[in-house]
mmCIF file of C-alpha atoms in Angstrom:
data_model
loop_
_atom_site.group_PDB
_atom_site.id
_atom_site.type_symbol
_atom_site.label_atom_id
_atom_site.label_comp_id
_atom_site.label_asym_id
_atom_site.label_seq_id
_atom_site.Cartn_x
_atom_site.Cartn_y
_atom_site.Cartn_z
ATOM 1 C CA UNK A 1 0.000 0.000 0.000
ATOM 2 C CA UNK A 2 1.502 3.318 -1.132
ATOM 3 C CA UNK A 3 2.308 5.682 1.453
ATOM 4 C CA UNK A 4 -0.336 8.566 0.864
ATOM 5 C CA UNK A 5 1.217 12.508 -0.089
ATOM 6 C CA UNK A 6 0.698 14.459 3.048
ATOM 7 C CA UNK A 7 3.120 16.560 3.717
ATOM 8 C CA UNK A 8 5.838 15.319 6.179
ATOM 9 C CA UNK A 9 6.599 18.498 7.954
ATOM 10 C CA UNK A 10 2.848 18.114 9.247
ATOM 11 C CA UNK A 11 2.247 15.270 12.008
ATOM 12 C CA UNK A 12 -0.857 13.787 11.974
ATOM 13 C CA UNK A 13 -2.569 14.461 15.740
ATOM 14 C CA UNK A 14 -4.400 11.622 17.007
ATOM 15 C CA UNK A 15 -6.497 12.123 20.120
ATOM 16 C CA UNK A 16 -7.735 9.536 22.396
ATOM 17 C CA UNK A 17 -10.467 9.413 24.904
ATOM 18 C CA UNK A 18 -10.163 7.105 27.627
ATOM 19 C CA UNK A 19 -13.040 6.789 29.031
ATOM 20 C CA UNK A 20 -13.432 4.472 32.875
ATOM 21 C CA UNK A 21 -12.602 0.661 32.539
ATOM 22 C CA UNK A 22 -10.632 0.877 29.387
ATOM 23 C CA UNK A 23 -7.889 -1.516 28.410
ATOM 24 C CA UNK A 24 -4.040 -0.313 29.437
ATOM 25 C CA UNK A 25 -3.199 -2.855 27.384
ATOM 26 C CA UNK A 26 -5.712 -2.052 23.856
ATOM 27 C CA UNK A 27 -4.668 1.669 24.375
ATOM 28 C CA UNK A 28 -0.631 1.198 25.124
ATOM 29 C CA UNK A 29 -0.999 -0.914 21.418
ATOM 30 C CA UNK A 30 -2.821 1.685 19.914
ATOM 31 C CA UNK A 31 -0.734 4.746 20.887
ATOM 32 C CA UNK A 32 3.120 3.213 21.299
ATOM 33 C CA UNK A 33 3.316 2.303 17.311
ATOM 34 C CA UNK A 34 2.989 5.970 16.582
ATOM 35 C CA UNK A 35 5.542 6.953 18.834
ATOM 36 C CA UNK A 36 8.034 4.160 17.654
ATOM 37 C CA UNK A 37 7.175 5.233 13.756
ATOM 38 C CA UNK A 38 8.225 9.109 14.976
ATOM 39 C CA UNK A 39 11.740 7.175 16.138
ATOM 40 C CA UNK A 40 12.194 5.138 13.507
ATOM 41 C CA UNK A 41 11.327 7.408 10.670
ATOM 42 C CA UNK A 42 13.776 10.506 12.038
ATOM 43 C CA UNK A 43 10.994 12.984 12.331
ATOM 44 C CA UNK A 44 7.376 13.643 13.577
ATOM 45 C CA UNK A 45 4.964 12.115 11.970
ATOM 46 C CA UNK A 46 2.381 11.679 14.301
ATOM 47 C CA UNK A 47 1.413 13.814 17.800
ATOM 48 C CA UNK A 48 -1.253 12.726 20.266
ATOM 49 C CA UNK A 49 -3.432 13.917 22.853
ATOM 50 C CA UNK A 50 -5.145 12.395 25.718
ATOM 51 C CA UNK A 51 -9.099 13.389 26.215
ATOM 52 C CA UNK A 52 -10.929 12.574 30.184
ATOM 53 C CA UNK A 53 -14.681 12.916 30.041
ATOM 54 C CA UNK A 54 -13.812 15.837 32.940
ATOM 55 C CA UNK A 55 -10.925 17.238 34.386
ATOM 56 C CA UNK A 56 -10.676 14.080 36.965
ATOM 57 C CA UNK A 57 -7.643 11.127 36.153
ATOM 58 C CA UNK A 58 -9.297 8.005 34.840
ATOM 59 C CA UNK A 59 -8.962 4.635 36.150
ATOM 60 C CA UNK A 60 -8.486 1.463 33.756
ATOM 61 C CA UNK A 61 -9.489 -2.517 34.348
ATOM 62 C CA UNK A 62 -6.537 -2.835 35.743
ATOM 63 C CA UNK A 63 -7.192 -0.483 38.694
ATOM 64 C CA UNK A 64 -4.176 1.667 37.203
ATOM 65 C CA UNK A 65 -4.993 5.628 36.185
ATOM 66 C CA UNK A 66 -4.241 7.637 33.538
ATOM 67 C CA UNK A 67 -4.794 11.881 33.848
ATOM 68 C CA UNK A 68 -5.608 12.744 30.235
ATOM 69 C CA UNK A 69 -4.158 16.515 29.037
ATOM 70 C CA UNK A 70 -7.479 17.395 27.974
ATOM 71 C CA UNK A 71 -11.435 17.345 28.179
ATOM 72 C CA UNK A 72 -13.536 15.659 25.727
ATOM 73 C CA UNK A 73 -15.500 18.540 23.672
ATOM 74 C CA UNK A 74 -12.874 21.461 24.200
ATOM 75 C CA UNK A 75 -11.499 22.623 21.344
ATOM 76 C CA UNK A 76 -10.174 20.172 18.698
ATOM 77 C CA UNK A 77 -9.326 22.073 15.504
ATOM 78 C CA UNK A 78 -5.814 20.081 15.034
ATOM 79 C CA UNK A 79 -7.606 16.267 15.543
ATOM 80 C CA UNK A 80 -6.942 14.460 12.289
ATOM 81 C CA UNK A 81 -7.979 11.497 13.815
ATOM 82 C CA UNK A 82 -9.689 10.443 17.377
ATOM 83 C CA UNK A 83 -10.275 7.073 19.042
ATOM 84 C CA UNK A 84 -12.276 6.208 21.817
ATOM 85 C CA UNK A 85 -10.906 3.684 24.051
ATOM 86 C CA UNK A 86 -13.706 2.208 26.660
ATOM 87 C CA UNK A 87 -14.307 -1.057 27.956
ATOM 88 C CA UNK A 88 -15.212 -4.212 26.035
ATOM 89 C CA UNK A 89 -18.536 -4.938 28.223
ATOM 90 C CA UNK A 90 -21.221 -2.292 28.089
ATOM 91 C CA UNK A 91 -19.394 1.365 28.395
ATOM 92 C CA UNK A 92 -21.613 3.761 29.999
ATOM 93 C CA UNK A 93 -23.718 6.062 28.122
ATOM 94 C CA UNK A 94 -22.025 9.784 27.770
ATOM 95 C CA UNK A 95 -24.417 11.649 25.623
ATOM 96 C CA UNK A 96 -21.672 15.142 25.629
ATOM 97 C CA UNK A 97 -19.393 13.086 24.118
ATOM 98 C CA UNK A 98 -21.155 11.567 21.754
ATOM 99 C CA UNK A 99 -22.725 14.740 20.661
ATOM 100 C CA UNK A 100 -19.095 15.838 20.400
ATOM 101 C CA UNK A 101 -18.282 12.618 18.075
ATOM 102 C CA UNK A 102 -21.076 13.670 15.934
ATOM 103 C CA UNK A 103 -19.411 17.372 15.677
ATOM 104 C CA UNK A 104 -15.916 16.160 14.593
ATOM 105 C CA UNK A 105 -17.832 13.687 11.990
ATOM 106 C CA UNK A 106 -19.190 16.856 10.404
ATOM 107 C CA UNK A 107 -15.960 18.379 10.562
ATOM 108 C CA UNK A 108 -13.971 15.292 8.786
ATOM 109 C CA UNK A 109 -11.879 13.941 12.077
ATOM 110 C CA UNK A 110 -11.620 10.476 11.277
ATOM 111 C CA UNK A 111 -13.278 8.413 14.177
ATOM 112 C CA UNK A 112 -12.110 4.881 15.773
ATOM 113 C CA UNK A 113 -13.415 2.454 18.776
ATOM 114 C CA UNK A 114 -11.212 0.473 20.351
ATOM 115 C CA UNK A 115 -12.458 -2.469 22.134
ATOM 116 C CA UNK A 116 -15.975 -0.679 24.105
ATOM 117 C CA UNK A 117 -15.528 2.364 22.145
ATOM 118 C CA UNK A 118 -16.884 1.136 18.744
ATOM 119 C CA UNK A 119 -20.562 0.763 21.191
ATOM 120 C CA UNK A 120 -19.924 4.618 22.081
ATOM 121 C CA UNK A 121 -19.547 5.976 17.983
ATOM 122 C CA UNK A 122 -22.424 3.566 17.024
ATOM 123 C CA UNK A 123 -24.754 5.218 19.891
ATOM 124 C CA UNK A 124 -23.139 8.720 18.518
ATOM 125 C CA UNK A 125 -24.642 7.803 15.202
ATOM 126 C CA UNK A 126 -21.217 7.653 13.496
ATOM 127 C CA UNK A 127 -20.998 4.276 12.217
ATOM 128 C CA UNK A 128 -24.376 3.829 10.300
ATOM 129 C CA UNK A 129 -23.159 2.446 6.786
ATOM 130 C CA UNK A 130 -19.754 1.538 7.555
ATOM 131 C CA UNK A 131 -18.065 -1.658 8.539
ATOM 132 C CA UNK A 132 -17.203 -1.969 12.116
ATOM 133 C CA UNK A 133 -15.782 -4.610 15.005
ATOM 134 C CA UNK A 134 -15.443 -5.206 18.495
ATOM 135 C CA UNK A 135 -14.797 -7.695 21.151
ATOM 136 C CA UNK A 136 -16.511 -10.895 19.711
ATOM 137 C CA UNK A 137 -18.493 -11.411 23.035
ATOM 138 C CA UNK A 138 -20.569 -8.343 22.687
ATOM 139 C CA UNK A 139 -21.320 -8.581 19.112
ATOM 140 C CA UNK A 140 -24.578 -10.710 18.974
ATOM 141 C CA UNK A 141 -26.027 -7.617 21.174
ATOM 142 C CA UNK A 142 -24.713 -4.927 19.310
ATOM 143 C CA UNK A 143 -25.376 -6.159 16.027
ATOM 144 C CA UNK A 144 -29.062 -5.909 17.338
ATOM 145 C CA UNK A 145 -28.948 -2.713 18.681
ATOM 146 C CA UNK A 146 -27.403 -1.023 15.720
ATOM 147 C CA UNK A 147 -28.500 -2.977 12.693
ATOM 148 C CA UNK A 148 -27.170 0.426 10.050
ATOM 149 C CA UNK A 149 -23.720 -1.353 11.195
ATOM 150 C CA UNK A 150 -22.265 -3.635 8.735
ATOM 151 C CA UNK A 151 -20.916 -5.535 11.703
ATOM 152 C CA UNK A 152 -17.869 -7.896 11.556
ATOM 153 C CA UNK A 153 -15.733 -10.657 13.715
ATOM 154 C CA UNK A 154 -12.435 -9.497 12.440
ATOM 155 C CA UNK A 155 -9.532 -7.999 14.115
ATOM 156 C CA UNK A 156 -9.975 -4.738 12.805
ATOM 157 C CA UNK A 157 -11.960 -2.604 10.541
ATOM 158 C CA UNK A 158 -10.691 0.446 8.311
ATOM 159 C CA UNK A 159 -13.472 1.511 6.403
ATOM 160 C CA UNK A 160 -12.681 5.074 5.313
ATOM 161 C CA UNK A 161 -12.902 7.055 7.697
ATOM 162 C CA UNK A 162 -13.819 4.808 10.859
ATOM 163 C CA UNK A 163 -11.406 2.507 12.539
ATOM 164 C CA UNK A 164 -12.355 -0.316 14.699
ATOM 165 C CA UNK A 165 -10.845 -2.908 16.909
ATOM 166 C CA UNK A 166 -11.683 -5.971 19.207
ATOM 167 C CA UNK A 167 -9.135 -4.456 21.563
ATOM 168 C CA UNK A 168 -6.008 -5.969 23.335
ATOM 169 C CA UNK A 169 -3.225 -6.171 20.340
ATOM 170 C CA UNK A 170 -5.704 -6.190 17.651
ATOM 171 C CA UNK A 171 -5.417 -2.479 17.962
ATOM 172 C CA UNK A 172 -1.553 -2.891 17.020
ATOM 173 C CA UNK A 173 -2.135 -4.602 14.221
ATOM 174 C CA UNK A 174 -4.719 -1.823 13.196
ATOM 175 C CA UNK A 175 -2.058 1.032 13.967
ATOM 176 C CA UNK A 176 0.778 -0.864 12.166
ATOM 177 C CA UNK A 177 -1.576 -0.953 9.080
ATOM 178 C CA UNK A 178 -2.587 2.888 9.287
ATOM 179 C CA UNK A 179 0.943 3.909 9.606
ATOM 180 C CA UNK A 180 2.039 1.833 6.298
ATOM 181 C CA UNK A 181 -0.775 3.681 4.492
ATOM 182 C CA UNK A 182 0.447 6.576 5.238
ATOM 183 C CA UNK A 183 4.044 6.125 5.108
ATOM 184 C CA UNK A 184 4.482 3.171 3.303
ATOM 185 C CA UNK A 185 4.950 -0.309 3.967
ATOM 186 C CA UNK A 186 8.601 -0.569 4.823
ATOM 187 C CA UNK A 187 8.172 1.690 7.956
ATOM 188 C CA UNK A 188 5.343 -0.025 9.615
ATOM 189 C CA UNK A 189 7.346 -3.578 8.950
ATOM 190 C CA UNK A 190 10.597 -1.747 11.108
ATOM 191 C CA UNK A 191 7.993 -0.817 13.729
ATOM 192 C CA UNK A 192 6.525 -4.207 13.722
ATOM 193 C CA UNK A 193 10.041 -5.644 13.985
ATOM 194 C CA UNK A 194 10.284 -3.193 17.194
ATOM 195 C CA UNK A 195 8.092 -5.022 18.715
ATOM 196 C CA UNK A 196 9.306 -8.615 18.115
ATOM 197 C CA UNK A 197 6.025 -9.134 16.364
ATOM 198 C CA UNK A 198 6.760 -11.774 13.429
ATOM 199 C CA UNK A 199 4.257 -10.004 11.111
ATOM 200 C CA UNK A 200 1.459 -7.565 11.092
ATOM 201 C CA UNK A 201 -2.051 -9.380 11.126
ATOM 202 C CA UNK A 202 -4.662 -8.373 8.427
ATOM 203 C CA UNK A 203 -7.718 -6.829 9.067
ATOM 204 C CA UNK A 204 -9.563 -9.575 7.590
ATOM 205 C CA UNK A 205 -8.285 -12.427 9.903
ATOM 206 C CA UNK A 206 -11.143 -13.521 12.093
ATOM 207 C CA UNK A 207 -11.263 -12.721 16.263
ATOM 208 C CA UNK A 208 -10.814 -16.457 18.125
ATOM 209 C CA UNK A 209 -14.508 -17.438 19.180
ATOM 210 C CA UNK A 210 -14.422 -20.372 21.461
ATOM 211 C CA UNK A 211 -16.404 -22.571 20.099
ATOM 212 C CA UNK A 212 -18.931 -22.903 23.258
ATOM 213 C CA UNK A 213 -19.693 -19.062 22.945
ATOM 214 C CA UNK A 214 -19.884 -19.094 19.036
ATOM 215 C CA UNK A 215 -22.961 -22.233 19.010
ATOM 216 C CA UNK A 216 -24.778 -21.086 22.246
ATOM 217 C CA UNK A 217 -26.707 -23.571 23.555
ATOM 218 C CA UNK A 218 -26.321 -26.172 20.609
ATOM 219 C CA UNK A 219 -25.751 -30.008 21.234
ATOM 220 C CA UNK A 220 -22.868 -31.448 22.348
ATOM 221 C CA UNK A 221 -22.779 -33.453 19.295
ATOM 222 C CA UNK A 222 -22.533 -30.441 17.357
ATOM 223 C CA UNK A 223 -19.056 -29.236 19.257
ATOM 224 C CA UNK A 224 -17.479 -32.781 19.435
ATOM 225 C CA UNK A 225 -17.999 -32.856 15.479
ATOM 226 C CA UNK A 226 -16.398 -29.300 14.944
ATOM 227 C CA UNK A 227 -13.914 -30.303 17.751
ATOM 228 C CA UNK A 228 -12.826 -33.392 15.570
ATOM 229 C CA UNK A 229 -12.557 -31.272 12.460
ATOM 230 C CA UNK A 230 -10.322 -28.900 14.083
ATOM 231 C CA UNK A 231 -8.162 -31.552 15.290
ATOM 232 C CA UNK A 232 -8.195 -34.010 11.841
ATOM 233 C CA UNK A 233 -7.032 -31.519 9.226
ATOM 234 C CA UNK A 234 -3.840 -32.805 7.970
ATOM 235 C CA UNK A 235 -6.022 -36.432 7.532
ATOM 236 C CA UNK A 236 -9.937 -35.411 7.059
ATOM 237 C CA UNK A 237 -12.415 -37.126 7.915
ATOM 238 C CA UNK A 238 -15.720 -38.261 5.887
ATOM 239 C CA UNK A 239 -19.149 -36.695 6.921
ATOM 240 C CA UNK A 240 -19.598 -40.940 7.406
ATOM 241 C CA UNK A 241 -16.796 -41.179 9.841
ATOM 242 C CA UNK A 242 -17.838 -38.135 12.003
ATOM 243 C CA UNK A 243 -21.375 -39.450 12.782
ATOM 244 C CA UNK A 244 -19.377 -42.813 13.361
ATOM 245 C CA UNK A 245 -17.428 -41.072 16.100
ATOM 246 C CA UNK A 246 -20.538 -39.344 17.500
ATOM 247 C CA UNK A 247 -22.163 -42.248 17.492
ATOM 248 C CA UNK A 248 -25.099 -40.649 15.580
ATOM 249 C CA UNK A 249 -26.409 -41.554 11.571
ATOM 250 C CA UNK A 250 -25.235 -38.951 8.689
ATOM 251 C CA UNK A 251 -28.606 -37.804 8.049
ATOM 252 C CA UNK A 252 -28.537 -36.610 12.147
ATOM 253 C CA UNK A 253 -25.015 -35.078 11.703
ATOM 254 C CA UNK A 254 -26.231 -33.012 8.436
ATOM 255 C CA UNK A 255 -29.660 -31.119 10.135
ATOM 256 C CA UNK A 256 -27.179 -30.127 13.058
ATOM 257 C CA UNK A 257 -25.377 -28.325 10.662
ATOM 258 C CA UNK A 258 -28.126 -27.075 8.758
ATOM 259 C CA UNK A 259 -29.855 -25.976 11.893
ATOM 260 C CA UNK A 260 -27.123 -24.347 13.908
ATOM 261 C CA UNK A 261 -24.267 -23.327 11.048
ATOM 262 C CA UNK A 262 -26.521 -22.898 7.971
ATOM 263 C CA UNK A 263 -23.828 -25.179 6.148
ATOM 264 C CA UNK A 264 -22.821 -29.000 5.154
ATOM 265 C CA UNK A 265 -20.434 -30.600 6.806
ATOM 266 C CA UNK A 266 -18.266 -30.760 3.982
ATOM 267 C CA UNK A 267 -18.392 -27.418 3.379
ATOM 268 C CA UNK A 268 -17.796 -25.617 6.455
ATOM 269 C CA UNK A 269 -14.713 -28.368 7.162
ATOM 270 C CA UNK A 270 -13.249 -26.903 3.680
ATOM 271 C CA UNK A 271 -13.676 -23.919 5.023
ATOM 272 C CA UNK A 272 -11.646 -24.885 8.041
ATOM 273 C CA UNK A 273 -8.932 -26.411 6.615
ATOM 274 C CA UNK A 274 -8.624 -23.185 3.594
ATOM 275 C CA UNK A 275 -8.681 -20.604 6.679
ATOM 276 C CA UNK A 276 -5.618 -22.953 8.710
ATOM 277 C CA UNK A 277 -3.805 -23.015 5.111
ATOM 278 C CA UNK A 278 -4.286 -19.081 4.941
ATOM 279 C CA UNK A 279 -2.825 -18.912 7.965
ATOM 280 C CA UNK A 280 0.604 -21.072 7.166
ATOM 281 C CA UNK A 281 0.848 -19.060 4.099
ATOM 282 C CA UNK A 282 0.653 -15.442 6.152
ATOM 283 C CA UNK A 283 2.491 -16.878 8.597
ATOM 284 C CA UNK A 284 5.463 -19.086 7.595
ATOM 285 C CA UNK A 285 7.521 -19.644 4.679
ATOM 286 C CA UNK A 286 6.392 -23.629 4.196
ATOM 287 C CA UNK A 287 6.448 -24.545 0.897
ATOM 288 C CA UNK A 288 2.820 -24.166 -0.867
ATOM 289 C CA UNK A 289 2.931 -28.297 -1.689
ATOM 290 C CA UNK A 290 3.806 -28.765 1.979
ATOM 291 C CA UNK A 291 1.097 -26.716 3.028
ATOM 292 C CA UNK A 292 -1.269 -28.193 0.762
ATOM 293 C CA UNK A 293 -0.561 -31.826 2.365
ATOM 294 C CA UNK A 294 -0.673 -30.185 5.984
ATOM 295 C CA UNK A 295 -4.170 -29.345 5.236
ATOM 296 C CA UNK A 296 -5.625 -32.313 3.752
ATOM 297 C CA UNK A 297 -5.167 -31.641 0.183
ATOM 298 C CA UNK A 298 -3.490 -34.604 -1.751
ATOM 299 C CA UNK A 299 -2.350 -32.437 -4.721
ATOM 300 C CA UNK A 300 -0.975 -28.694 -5.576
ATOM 301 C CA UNK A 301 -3.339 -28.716 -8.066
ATOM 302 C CA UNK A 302 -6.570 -28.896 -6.233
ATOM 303 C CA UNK A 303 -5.273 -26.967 -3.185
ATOM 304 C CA UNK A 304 -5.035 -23.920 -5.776
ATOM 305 C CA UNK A 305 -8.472 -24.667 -7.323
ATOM 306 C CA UNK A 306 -9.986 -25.035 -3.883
ATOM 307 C CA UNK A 307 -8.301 -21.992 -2.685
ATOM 308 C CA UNK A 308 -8.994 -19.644 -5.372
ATOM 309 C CA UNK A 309 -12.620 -20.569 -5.297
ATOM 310 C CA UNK A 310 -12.870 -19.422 -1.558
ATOM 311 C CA UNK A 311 -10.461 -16.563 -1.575
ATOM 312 C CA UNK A 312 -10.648 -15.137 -5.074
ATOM 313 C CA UNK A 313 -6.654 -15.394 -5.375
ATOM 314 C CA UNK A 314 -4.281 -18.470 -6.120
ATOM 315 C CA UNK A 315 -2.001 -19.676 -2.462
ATOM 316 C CA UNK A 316 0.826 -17.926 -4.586
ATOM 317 C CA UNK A 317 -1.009 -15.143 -5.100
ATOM 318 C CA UNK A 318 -1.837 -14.874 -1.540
ATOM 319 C CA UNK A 319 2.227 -15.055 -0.181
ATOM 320 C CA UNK A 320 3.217 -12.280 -2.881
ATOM 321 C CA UNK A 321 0.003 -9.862 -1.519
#
């Protein structure tokens, strides 16, 4: 991704709001990447600014507090870009600052939730349209609260102008991406490498979902079947052998999955076994054919087929991206 043509002499200022309960953790991997890009690159690229819903210092999960350098709604005219950190379960309503939200949408400020805070811009009205995440545990709820959200289970969202995490160091990743689009790719590698990370995650890579909280209150069938799928991917299984296991008849196996996953069970263990060979290729430097046999596929050919199908792009095509 091209770094963008803003000139360098002008840092970017990126505010955040830290509200009561939020993450240490979410908003030390949100803010430190910007400081280590200023380091790395020589100059300034980016200053930020704290925001406190009042004048008071704010206390985080972990009983730890923060005194922010300014009030939320004061004057903002520098902002380029302001994120809301709260905490992942239910943030308290604060209707001044999300009438302020609303002001600095008007104005352009780009807008991001991490963790909690993607609840706060969706009750400001900022997210209607756009593609947004949080933590996967909340999601269900918010989704029906604010169906004008395209609502996702990734990492991250960056849909224009609106950023949005799950929290903890999904908002790294997200920060890591921002800084290579605006000053190319090569930096935000050298700050990832800062940080000992191996590689920066893509937005697109799905939050973990135990699978207890993902199928509710579905039968125990159901999660030793996906449980066996998840641990048989290098030698698959038949949708004959699973009910075998479960001790139940195909025909059984099949309305579970129809009923509770809207899928096959073919299908959705494809699925499975393309998103662990996505991951290899993001992730290591295995040879494609190696990868192909790790996840059940007994030829290169196929494995390509199979992958392009799901993905829109060849496994080669997806290791040069």
């Amino acid at each position: 991704m091209p770094a963008d043509s803003r000139h360098p002499a002008t840092p970017r200022q990126i505010g955040f709001v830290l509200l009561p309960g939020f993450s240490l953790l979410a908003q030390a991997c949100a803010l430190e990447p910007l400081h280590v890009a200023n380091r790395l690159a020589g100059e300034r690229l980016y200053t930020s600014i704290t925001f406190g819903l009042d004048g008071r210092a704010v206390t985080s999960a972990a009983e730890l507090s923060l005194s922010p350098q300014s009030v939320a709604g004061s004057d903002a005219g520098s902002l380029d870009m302001l994120f809301v950190c709260a905490p992942s379960q239910s943030p308290g309503e604060a209707p001044a600052l999300e009438a302020w939200l609303s002001r600095l949408a008007g104005r352009g400020v780009a807008l991001g939730g991490i963790a909690g805070g993607t609840e706060v811009l969706a009750r400001a009205g900022v997210l209607d349209g756009y593609r947004a995440t949080l933590p996967w545990q909340s999601a269900e709820a918010f989704a029906r609260a604010h169906p004008a959200v395209r609502v996702s289970h990734h990492l991250f969202e960056i849909d224009r102008d609106r950023l949005s995490c799950g929290g903890g160091t999904a908002a790294m990743d997200m920060m890591m991406t921002l800084i290579a689009q605006h000053h190319g790719q090569r930096l935000a590698e050298r700050v990832s490498e800062h940080f000992v990370c191996e590689r920066i995650r893509m937005g697109d890579e799905p939050q973990h979902v135990p699978l207890r909280s993902r199928l509710g209150h579905a039968p125990q069938s159901l999660i030793d079947a996906l449980a066996l799928m998840e641990t048989n991917i290098e030698e698959p299984l038949t949708t004959h052998e699973l009910a075998e296991h479960l001790g139940i008849s195909r025909r059984q196996l099949e309305r579970l999955f129809k009923k509770y996953l809207q899928a096959v069970p073919s299908r959705y263990y494809l699925d499975l076994r393309l998103q662990r060979a996505r991951k290899l290729l993001r992730e290591t430097d295995q040879a494609v054919g190696d990868i192909a046999l790790q996840t059940g596929f007994s030829s290169g050919a196929h494995f390509s087929t199979a992958y392009r199908n799901h993905f829109g792009m060849t496994p080669r095509e997806e290791r040069m991206s």
